[in-house]
XYZ file of C-alpha atoms in Angstrom:
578
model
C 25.444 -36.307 10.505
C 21.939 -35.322 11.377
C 20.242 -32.962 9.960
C 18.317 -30.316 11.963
C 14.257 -30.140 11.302
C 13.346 -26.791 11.334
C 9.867 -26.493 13.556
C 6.900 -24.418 11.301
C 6.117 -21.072 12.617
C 2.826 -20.929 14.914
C 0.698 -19.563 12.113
C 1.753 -22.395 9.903
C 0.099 -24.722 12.244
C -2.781 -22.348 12.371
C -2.926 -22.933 8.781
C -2.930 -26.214 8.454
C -5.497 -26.970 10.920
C -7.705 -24.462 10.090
C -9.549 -26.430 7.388
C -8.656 -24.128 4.494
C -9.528 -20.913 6.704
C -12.301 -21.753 8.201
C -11.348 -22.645 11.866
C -13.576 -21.168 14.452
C -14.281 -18.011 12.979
C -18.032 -17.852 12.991
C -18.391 -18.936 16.474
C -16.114 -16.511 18.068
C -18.126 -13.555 16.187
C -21.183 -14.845 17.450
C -20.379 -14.899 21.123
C -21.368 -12.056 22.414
C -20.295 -12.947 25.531
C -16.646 -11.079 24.916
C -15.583 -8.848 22.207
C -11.982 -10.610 21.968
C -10.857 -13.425 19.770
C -8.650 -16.101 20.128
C -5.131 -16.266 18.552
C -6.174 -18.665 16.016
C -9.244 -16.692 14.172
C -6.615 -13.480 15.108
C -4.655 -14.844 12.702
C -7.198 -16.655 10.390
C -9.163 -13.438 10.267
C -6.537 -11.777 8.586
C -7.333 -13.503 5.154
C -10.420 -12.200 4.962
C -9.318 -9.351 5.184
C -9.259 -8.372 8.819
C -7.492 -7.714 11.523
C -8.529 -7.730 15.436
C -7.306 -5.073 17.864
C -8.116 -2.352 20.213
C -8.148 1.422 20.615
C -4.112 2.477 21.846
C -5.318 5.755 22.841
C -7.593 4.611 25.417
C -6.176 0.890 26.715
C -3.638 2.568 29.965
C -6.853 4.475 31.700
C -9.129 1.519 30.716
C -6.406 -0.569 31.872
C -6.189 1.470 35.308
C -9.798 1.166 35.763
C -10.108 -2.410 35.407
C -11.634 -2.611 32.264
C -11.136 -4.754 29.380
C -9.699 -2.964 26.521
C -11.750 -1.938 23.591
C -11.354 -4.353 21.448
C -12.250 -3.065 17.540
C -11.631 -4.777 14.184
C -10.651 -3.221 10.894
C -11.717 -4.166 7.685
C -9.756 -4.242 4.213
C -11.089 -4.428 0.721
C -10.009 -6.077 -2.550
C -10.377 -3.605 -5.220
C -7.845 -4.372 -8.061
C -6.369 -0.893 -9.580
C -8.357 0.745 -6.891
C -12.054 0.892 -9.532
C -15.275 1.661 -8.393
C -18.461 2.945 -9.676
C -20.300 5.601 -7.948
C -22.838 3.554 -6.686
C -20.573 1.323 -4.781
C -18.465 4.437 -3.513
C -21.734 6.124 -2.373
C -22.885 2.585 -0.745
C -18.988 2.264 0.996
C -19.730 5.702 2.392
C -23.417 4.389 4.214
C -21.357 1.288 5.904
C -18.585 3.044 7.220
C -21.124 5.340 8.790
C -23.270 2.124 9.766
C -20.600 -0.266 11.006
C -17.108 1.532 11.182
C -16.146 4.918 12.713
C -17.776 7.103 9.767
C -14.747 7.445 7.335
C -13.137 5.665 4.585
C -9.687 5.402 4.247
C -7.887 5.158 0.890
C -4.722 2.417 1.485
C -1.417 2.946 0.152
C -2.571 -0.534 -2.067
C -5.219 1.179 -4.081
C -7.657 0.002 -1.686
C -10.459 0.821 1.287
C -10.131 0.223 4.931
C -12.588 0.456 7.687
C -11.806 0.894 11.004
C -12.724 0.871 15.118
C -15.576 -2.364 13.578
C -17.516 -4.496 16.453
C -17.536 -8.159 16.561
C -21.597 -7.373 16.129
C -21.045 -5.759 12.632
C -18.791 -7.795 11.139
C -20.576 -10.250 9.260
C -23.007 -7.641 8.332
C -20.531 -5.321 6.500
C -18.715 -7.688 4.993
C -21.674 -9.583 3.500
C -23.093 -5.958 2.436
C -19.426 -5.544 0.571
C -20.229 -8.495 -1.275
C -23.780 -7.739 -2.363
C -22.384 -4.677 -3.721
C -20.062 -7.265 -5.753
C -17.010 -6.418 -4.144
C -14.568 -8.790 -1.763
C -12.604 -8.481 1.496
C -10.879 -12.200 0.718
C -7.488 -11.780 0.696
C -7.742 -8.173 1.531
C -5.097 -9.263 4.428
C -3.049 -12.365 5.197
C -0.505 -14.601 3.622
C -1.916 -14.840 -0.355
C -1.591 -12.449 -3.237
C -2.896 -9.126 -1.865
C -4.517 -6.233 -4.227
C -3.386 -6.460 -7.143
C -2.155 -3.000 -8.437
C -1.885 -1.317 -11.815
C -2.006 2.701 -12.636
C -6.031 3.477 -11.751
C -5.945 6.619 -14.531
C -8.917 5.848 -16.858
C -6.951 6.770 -19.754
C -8.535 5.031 -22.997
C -5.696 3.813 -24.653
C -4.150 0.853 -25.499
C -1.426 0.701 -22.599
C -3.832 1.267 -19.871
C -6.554 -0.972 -21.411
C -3.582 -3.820 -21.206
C -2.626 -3.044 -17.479
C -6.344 -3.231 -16.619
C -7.270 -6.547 -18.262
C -3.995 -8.095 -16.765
C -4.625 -6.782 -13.569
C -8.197 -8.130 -13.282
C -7.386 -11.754 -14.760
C -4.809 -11.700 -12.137
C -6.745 -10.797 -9.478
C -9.424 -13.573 -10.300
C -6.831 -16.439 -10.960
C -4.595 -15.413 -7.571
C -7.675 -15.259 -5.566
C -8.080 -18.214 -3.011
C -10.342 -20.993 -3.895
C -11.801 -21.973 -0.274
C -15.491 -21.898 0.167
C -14.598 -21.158 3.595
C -15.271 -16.960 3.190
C -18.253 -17.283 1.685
C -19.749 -20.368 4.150
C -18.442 -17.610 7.557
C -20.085 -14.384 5.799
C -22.313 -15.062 3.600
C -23.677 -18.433 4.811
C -22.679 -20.146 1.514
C -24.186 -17.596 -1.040
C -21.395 -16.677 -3.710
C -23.043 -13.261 -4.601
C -19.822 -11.534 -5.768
C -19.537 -11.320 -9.531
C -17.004 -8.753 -10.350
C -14.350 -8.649 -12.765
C -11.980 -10.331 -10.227
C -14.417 -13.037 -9.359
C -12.680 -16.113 -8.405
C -11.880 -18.986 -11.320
C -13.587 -21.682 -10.954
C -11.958 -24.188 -9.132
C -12.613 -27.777 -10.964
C -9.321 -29.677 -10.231
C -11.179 -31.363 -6.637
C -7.950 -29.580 -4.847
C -9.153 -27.245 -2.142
C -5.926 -24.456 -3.050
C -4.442 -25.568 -6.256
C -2.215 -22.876 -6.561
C -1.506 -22.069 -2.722
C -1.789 -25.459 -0.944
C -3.002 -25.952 2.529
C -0.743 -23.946 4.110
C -1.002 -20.826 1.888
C 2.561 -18.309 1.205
C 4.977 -18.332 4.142
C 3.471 -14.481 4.169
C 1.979 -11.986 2.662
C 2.632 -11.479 -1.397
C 1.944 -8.269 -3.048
C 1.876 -8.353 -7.321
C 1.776 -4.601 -8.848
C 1.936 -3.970 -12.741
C 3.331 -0.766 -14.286
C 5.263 0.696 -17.130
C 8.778 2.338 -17.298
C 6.830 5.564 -18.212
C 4.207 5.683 -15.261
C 5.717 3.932 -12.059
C 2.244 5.649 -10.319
C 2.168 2.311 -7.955
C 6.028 2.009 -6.351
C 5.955 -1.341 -8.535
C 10.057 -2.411 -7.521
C 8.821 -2.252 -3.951
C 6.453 -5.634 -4.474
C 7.468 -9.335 -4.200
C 6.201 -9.693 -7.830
C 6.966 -6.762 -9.763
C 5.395 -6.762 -13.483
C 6.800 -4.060 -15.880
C 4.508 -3.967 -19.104
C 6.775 -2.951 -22.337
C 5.030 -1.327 -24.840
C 6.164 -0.435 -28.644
C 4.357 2.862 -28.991
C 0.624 1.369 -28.373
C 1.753 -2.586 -29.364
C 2.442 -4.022 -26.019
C 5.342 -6.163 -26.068
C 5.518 -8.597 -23.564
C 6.817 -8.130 -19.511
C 9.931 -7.750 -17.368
C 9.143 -9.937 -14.133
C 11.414 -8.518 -11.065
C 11.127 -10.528 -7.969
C 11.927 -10.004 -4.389
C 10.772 -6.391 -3.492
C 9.273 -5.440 0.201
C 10.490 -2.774 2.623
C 9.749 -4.030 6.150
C 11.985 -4.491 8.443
C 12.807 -4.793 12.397
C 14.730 -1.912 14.264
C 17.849 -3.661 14.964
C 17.838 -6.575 13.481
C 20.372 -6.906 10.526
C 18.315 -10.014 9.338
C 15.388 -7.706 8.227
C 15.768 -5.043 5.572
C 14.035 -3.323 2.698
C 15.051 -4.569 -0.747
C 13.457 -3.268 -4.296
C 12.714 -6.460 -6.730
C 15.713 -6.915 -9.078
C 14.688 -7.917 -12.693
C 14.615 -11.648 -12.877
C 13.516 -12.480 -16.607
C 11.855 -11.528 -19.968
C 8.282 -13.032 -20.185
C 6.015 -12.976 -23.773
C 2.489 -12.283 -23.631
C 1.157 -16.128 -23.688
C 2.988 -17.177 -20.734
C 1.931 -14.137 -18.552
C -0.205 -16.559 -15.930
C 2.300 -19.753 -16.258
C 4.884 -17.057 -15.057
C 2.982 -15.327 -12.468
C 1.980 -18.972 -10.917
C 5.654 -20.127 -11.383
C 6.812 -16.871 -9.158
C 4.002 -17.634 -6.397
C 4.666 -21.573 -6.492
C 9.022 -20.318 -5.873
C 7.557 -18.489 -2.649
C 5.507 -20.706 -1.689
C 8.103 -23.884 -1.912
C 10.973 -22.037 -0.628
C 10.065 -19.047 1.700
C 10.852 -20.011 4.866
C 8.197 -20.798 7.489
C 9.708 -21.121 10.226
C 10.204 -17.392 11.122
C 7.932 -15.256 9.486
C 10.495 -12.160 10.028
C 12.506 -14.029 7.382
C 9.500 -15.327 5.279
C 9.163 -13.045 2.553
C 10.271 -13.447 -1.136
C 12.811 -10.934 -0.814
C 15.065 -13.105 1.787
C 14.988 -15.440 -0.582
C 16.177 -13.792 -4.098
C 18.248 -12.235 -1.676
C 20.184 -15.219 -0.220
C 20.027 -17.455 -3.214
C 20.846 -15.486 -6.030
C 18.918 -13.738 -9.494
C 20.467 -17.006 -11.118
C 19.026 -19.650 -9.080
C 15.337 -18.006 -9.327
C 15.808 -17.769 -12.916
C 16.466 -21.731 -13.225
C 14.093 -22.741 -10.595
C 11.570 -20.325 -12.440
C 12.396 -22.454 -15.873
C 11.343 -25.451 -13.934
C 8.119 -24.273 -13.071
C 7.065 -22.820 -16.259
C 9.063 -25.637 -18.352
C 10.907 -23.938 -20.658
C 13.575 -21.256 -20.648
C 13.262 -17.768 -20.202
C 15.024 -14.855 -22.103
C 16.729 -12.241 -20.019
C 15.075 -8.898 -19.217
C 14.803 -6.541 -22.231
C 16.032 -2.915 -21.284
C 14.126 -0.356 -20.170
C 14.390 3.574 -19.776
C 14.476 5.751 -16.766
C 11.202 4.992 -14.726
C 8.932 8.550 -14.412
C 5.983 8.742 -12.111
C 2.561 10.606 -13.242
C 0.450 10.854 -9.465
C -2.586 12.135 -11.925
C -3.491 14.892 -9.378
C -5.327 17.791 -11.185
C -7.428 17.332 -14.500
C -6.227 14.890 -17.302
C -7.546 14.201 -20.182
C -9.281 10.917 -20.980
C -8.194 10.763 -25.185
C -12.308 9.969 -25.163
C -13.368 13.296 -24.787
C -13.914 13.473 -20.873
C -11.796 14.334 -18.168
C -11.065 13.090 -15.023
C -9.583 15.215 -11.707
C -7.077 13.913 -9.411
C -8.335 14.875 -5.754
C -5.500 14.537 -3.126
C -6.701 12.957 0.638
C -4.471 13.526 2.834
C -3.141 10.387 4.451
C -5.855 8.953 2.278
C -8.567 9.730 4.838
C -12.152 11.060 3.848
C -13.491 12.598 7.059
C -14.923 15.874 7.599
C -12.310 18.234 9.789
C -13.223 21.509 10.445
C -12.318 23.183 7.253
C -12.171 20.788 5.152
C -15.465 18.845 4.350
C -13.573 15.999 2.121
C -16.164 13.284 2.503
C -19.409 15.854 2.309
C -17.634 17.753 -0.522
C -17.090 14.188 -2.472
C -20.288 12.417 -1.469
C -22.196 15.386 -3.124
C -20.178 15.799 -6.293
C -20.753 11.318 -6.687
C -24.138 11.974 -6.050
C -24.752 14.694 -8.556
C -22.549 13.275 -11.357
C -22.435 9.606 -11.106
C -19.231 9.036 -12.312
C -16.670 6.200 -11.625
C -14.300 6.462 -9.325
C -10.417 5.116 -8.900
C -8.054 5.034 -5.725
C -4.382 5.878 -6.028
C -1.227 4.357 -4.537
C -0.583 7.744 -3.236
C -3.743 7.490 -0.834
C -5.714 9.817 -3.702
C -9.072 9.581 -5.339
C -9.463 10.136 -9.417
C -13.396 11.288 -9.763
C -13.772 9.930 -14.135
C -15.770 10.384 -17.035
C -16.444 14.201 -16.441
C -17.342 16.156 -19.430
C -15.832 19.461 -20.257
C -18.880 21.587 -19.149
C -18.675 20.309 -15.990
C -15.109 21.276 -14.841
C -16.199 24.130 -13.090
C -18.934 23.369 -11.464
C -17.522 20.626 -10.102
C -14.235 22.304 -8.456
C -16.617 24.453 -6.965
C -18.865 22.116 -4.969
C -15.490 20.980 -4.115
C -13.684 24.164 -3.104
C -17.070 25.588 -1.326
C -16.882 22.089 1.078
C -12.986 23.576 1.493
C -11.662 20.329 -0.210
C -8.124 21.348 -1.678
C -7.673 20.611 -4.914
C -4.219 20.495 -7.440
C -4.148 24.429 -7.335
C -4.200 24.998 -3.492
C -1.683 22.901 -2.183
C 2.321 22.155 -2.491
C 4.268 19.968 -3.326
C 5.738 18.629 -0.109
C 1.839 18.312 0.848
C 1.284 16.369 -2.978
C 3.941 14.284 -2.054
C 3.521 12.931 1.345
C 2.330 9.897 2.248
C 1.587 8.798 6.019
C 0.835 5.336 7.206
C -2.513 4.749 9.775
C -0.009 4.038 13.331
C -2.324 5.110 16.137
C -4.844 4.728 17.770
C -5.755 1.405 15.514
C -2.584 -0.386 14.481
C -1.034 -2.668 16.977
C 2.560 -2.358 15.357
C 2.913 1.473 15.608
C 5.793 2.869 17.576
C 4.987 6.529 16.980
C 2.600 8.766 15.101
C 2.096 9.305 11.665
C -1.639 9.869 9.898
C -2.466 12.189 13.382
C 0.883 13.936 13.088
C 1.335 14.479 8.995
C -0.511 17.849 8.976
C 1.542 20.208 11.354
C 4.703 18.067 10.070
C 3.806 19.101 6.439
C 3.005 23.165 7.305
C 6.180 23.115 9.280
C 8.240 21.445 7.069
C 6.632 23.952 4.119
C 7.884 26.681 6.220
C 11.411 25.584 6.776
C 11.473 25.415 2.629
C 10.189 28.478 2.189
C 13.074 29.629 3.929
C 15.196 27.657 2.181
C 13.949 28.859 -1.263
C 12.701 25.458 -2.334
C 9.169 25.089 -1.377
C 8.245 24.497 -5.179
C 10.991 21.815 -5.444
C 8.724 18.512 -6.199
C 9.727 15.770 -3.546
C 8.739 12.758 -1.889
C 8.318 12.390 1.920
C 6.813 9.226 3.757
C 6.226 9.323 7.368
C 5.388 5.775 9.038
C 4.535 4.638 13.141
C 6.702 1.428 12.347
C 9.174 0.018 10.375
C 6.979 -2.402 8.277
C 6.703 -0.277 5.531
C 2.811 0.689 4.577
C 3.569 3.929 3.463
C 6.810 3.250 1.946
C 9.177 5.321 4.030
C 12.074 3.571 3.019
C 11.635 4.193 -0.719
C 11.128 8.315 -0.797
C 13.188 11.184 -0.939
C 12.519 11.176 2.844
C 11.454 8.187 4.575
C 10.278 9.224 8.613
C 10.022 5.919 10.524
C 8.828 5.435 14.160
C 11.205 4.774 17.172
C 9.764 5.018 20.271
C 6.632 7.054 20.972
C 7.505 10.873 19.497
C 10.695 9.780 18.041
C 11.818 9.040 14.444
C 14.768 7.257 12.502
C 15.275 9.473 9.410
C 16.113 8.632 6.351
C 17.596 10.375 2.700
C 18.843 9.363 -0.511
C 15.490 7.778 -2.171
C 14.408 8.479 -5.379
C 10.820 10.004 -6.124
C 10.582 7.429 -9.605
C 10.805 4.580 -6.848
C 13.963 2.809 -8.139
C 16.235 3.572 -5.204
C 15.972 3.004 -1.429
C 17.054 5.598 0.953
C 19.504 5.420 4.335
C 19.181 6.328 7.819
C 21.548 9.435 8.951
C 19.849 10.164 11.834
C 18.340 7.979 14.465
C 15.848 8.753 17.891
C 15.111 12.251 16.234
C 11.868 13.779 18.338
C 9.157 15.135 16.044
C 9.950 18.797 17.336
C 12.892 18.195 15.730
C 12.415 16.633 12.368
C 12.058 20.126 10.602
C 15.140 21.481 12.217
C 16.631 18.602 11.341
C 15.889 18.894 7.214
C 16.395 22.254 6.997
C 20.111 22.750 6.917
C 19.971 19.072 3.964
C 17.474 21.663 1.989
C 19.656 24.666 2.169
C 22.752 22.609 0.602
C 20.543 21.187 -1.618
C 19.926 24.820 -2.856
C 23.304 25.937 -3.219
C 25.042 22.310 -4.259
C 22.682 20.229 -6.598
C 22.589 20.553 -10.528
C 19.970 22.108 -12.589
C 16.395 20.246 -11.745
C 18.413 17.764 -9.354
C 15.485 16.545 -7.041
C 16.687 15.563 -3.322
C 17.419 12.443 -2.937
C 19.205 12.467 -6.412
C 21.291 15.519 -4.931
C 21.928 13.125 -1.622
C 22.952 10.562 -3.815
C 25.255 11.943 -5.814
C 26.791 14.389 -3.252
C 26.820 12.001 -0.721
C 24.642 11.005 2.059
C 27.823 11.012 4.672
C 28.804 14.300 3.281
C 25.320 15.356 3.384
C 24.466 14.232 7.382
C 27.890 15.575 8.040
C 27.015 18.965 6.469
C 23.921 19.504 8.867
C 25.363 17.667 11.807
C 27.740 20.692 11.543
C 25.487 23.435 11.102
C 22.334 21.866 13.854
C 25.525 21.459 16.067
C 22.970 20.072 18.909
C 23.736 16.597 21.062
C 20.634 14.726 19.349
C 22.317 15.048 15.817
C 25.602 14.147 17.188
């Protein structure tokens, strides 16, 4: 009998051609002749940390007018644990002005993106985001992305740990290819941070990724049981740091986490990363390389729906990656220690440092620092960094940590704040603290639906349907996304609101807000009108039915999420809940 030979996925042949990433990148950008790009830099763009698109809101009319659309690029950083000093916030700020569409936008990945870019300032920003000895390489495409770990500047002996791991991580996963630096920089390696690239002596281009790279992307986040700030179970690699008091004590490694998915297709789901094996300090890099090389040499590429780690752990078993795992590392692996109850600390407000300073949690909303008309976020911030210097650290939860603030300046420095009308801890709730919101339109080509543009009037109406419902104060977690792929980790909250169609959602309950649980859908095609309608009688019998300091989707949980959707199908008694 024969056996069938699976044909690669277009992009591996993109791959494999493209002579380690190069291909014909820094042609197409210099032709000025067209703003497009062809499908192979499209997709070789993407691991340097772009990609190429064009503006939703404006392609029908431009379409009807017989214009080309307008094509724009956006641009994503590296910036393990999401670190930055003030100069090279203040210098972000300039470019975004100079080359993007004036605003910065924190990622759900601890991270910067720029968007609505032209071919012509491409190489220019990206070159200028090196000199300022920071990287866009890998920022996108299929290699380890950002590398996450809590961003609090607490100076301890637990966050010291996370941070050092998290930068030798970053350096050793980084690709090796001269290729980024020969398209932007015309050869100069300039960047010289502390995720610099290790050297690569062993005469192989890739050693760790090969010439054809991960079947897709691979996302590495490191936490503890006692501060899950980054979502860690929702990463193919996720690295749980155990600590004895201030003694760390070696890692749990969990593999197979990642919450996109296709509408429809049973194939696709979310999955959280299920814990795999025990590893001690010394073999913290042979493990991590051991996980990559197991995606790498058995993710499938030839559909890169079914490419990520998850399908795999998922299909083959906790056992089998265990054993191929000992192969890789050569030697065997004890099982995962136990762990407590995962908490989450978002470090919004003002937190001690345990070095005498202070540092304030600032919440963005959707992670965007523009100036709106009441709210002068990215004034009210570039004059505080300007005034104070201090260092700076982006959140999971789209959020900005302004460090190192001494205890005479707490004041003064909500008030430059609070006179631009930035709101701080104080001024907001918690539905607001709590909501994330993923970029959808006009920039990303995957959205179905809304979500940054629509996450303000969602939030105040939602606020007022729990007002009414007596549990506005209630802490929860809410994550509205355009698509189903996941960005803002809609699948993984108390809520998860993920785009249908345009102005219609599939909503989900039943998440958890430490990040250990996924949620389900109850309802699906719900129009935006109706998504507050649609929560409020789910709060109400949350209100009268759930134990003492039972958050949602532990109430949904335990009471049921068919009892629940039953329960307001009942009361909404309208056709679209039916």
């Amino acid at each position: 009998m024969t056996e069938t030979v699976k044909k690669l996925s277009g992009a591996e042949n993109i791959k494999l051609a493209s002579g380690h990433l190069k291909g014909k990148i820094a042609a197409e950008l210099a032709d000025t002749s067209t703003q497009e790009v062809s499908d192979e830099t499209y997709e070789l763009l993407k691991f340097h940390g772009s990609y190429f698109g064009y503006d939703r809101d404006s392609a029908t009319a431009r379409k009807k007018a017989g214009l080309e659309k307008e094509y724009e690029f956006m641009v994503r950083m590296k910036c393990p644990g999401g670190k930055l000093t003030a100069a090279q916030y203040l210098a972000l700020d300039v470019l975004a002005e100079k080359y993007a569409n004036g605003t910065l936008r924190i990622t759900t990945r601890e991270t910067f993106q720029f968007h609505c870019i032209k071919k012509v300032g491409m190489k220019p920003l990206i070159a200028d985001i090196n000199h300022l000895l920071l990287s866009t390489l890998g920022g996108c495409g299929d290699v380890v992305r950002n590398i996450m770990m809590c961003p609090a500047p607490i100076k301890d002996k637990i966050h010291a740990k996370l941070e050092a791991d998290g930068y030798k991580l970053a350096a050793h996963c980084a690709p090796k290819t001269s290729s980024y630096y020969e398209v932007w920089l015309d050869g100069e390696k300039v960047h010289d941070y502390k995720f610099n690239p290790t050297a690569n002596d062993g005469g192989v281009a890739e050693p760790l990724y090969g010439d054809t790279y991960m079947p897709r992307k691979f996302k590495i986040a490191l936490s503890t049981p006692e501060d899950n700030c980054v979502d860690v179970l929702t990463n193919d690699l996720a690295i749980i740091s155990l600590f004895n008091g201030q003694e760390h004590a070696g890692y749990n490694f969990a593999l197979g986490g990642g919450l996109g998915m296709k509408h429809g297709n049973a194939k696709t789901y979310p999955r959280l990363a299920t814990p795999i094996m025990y590893v001690p300090n010394e073999l913290f890099i042979p493990a991590t390389e051991a996980v990559i090389k197991l995606q790498r040499d058995h993710g499938d590429r030839t559909d890169r729906q079914h490419a990520r780690l998850k399908y795999v752990i998922a299909e083959k078993g906790e056992a089998w990656a265990k054993s191929e795992l000992e192969k890789y590392i050569g030697r065997e692996m004890d099982a995962p220690k136990p762990i407590g109850k995962f908490a989450v600390e978002d470090h919004i407000g003002w937190h001690e440092q345990l070095d005498g300073k202070w540092f304030l949690g600032v919440p963005i909303s959707s992670g965007r620092i523009v100036d709106r008309e009441n709210e002068q976020i990215r004034t009210g911030l570039r004059a505080v960094i300007l005034e104070y210097g201090m260092n700076l650290a982006l959140t999971a939860d789209q959020n900005i940590l302004l460090c190192d603030i001494e205890t005479g300046e707490k004041l003064r420095i909500e008030k430059i704040l609070h006179d631009h009308g930035v709101k701080l801890h104080g001024d907001i709730t918690p539905v607001y603290r709590n909501m994330l919101a993923c970029v959808a339109y006009p920039t990303c080509g995957k959205a179905l639906a809304e979500a940054e543009r629509v996450k303000l009037p969602l939030v105040a109406e939602i606020e007022k349907i729990m007002q009414q419902q007596g549990v506005l104060n209630e802490k929860i977690s809410i994550r509205i996304a355009g698509c189903p792929n996941g960005c803002s980790r809609p699948t993984v909250g108390d809520i998860g609101i993920v785009g249908r169609m345009p102005d219609h959602y599939a909503l989900h309950i039943g998440g958890d807000f430490a990040g250990t649980r996924l949620n389900e859908k109850i309802f699906d095609k719900v129009h935006y009108d109706n998504i507050p309608a649609a929560l409020s009688p789910m709060f109400a019998l949350w209100k009268d039915k759930r134990n003492s300091g039972e958050e949602f989707g532990d109430f949904c949980t335990r009471y049921g999420i068919n009892e629940v959707k039953k329960y307001a199908v009942e009361q909404l008694n309208v056709d679209w809940a039916k």
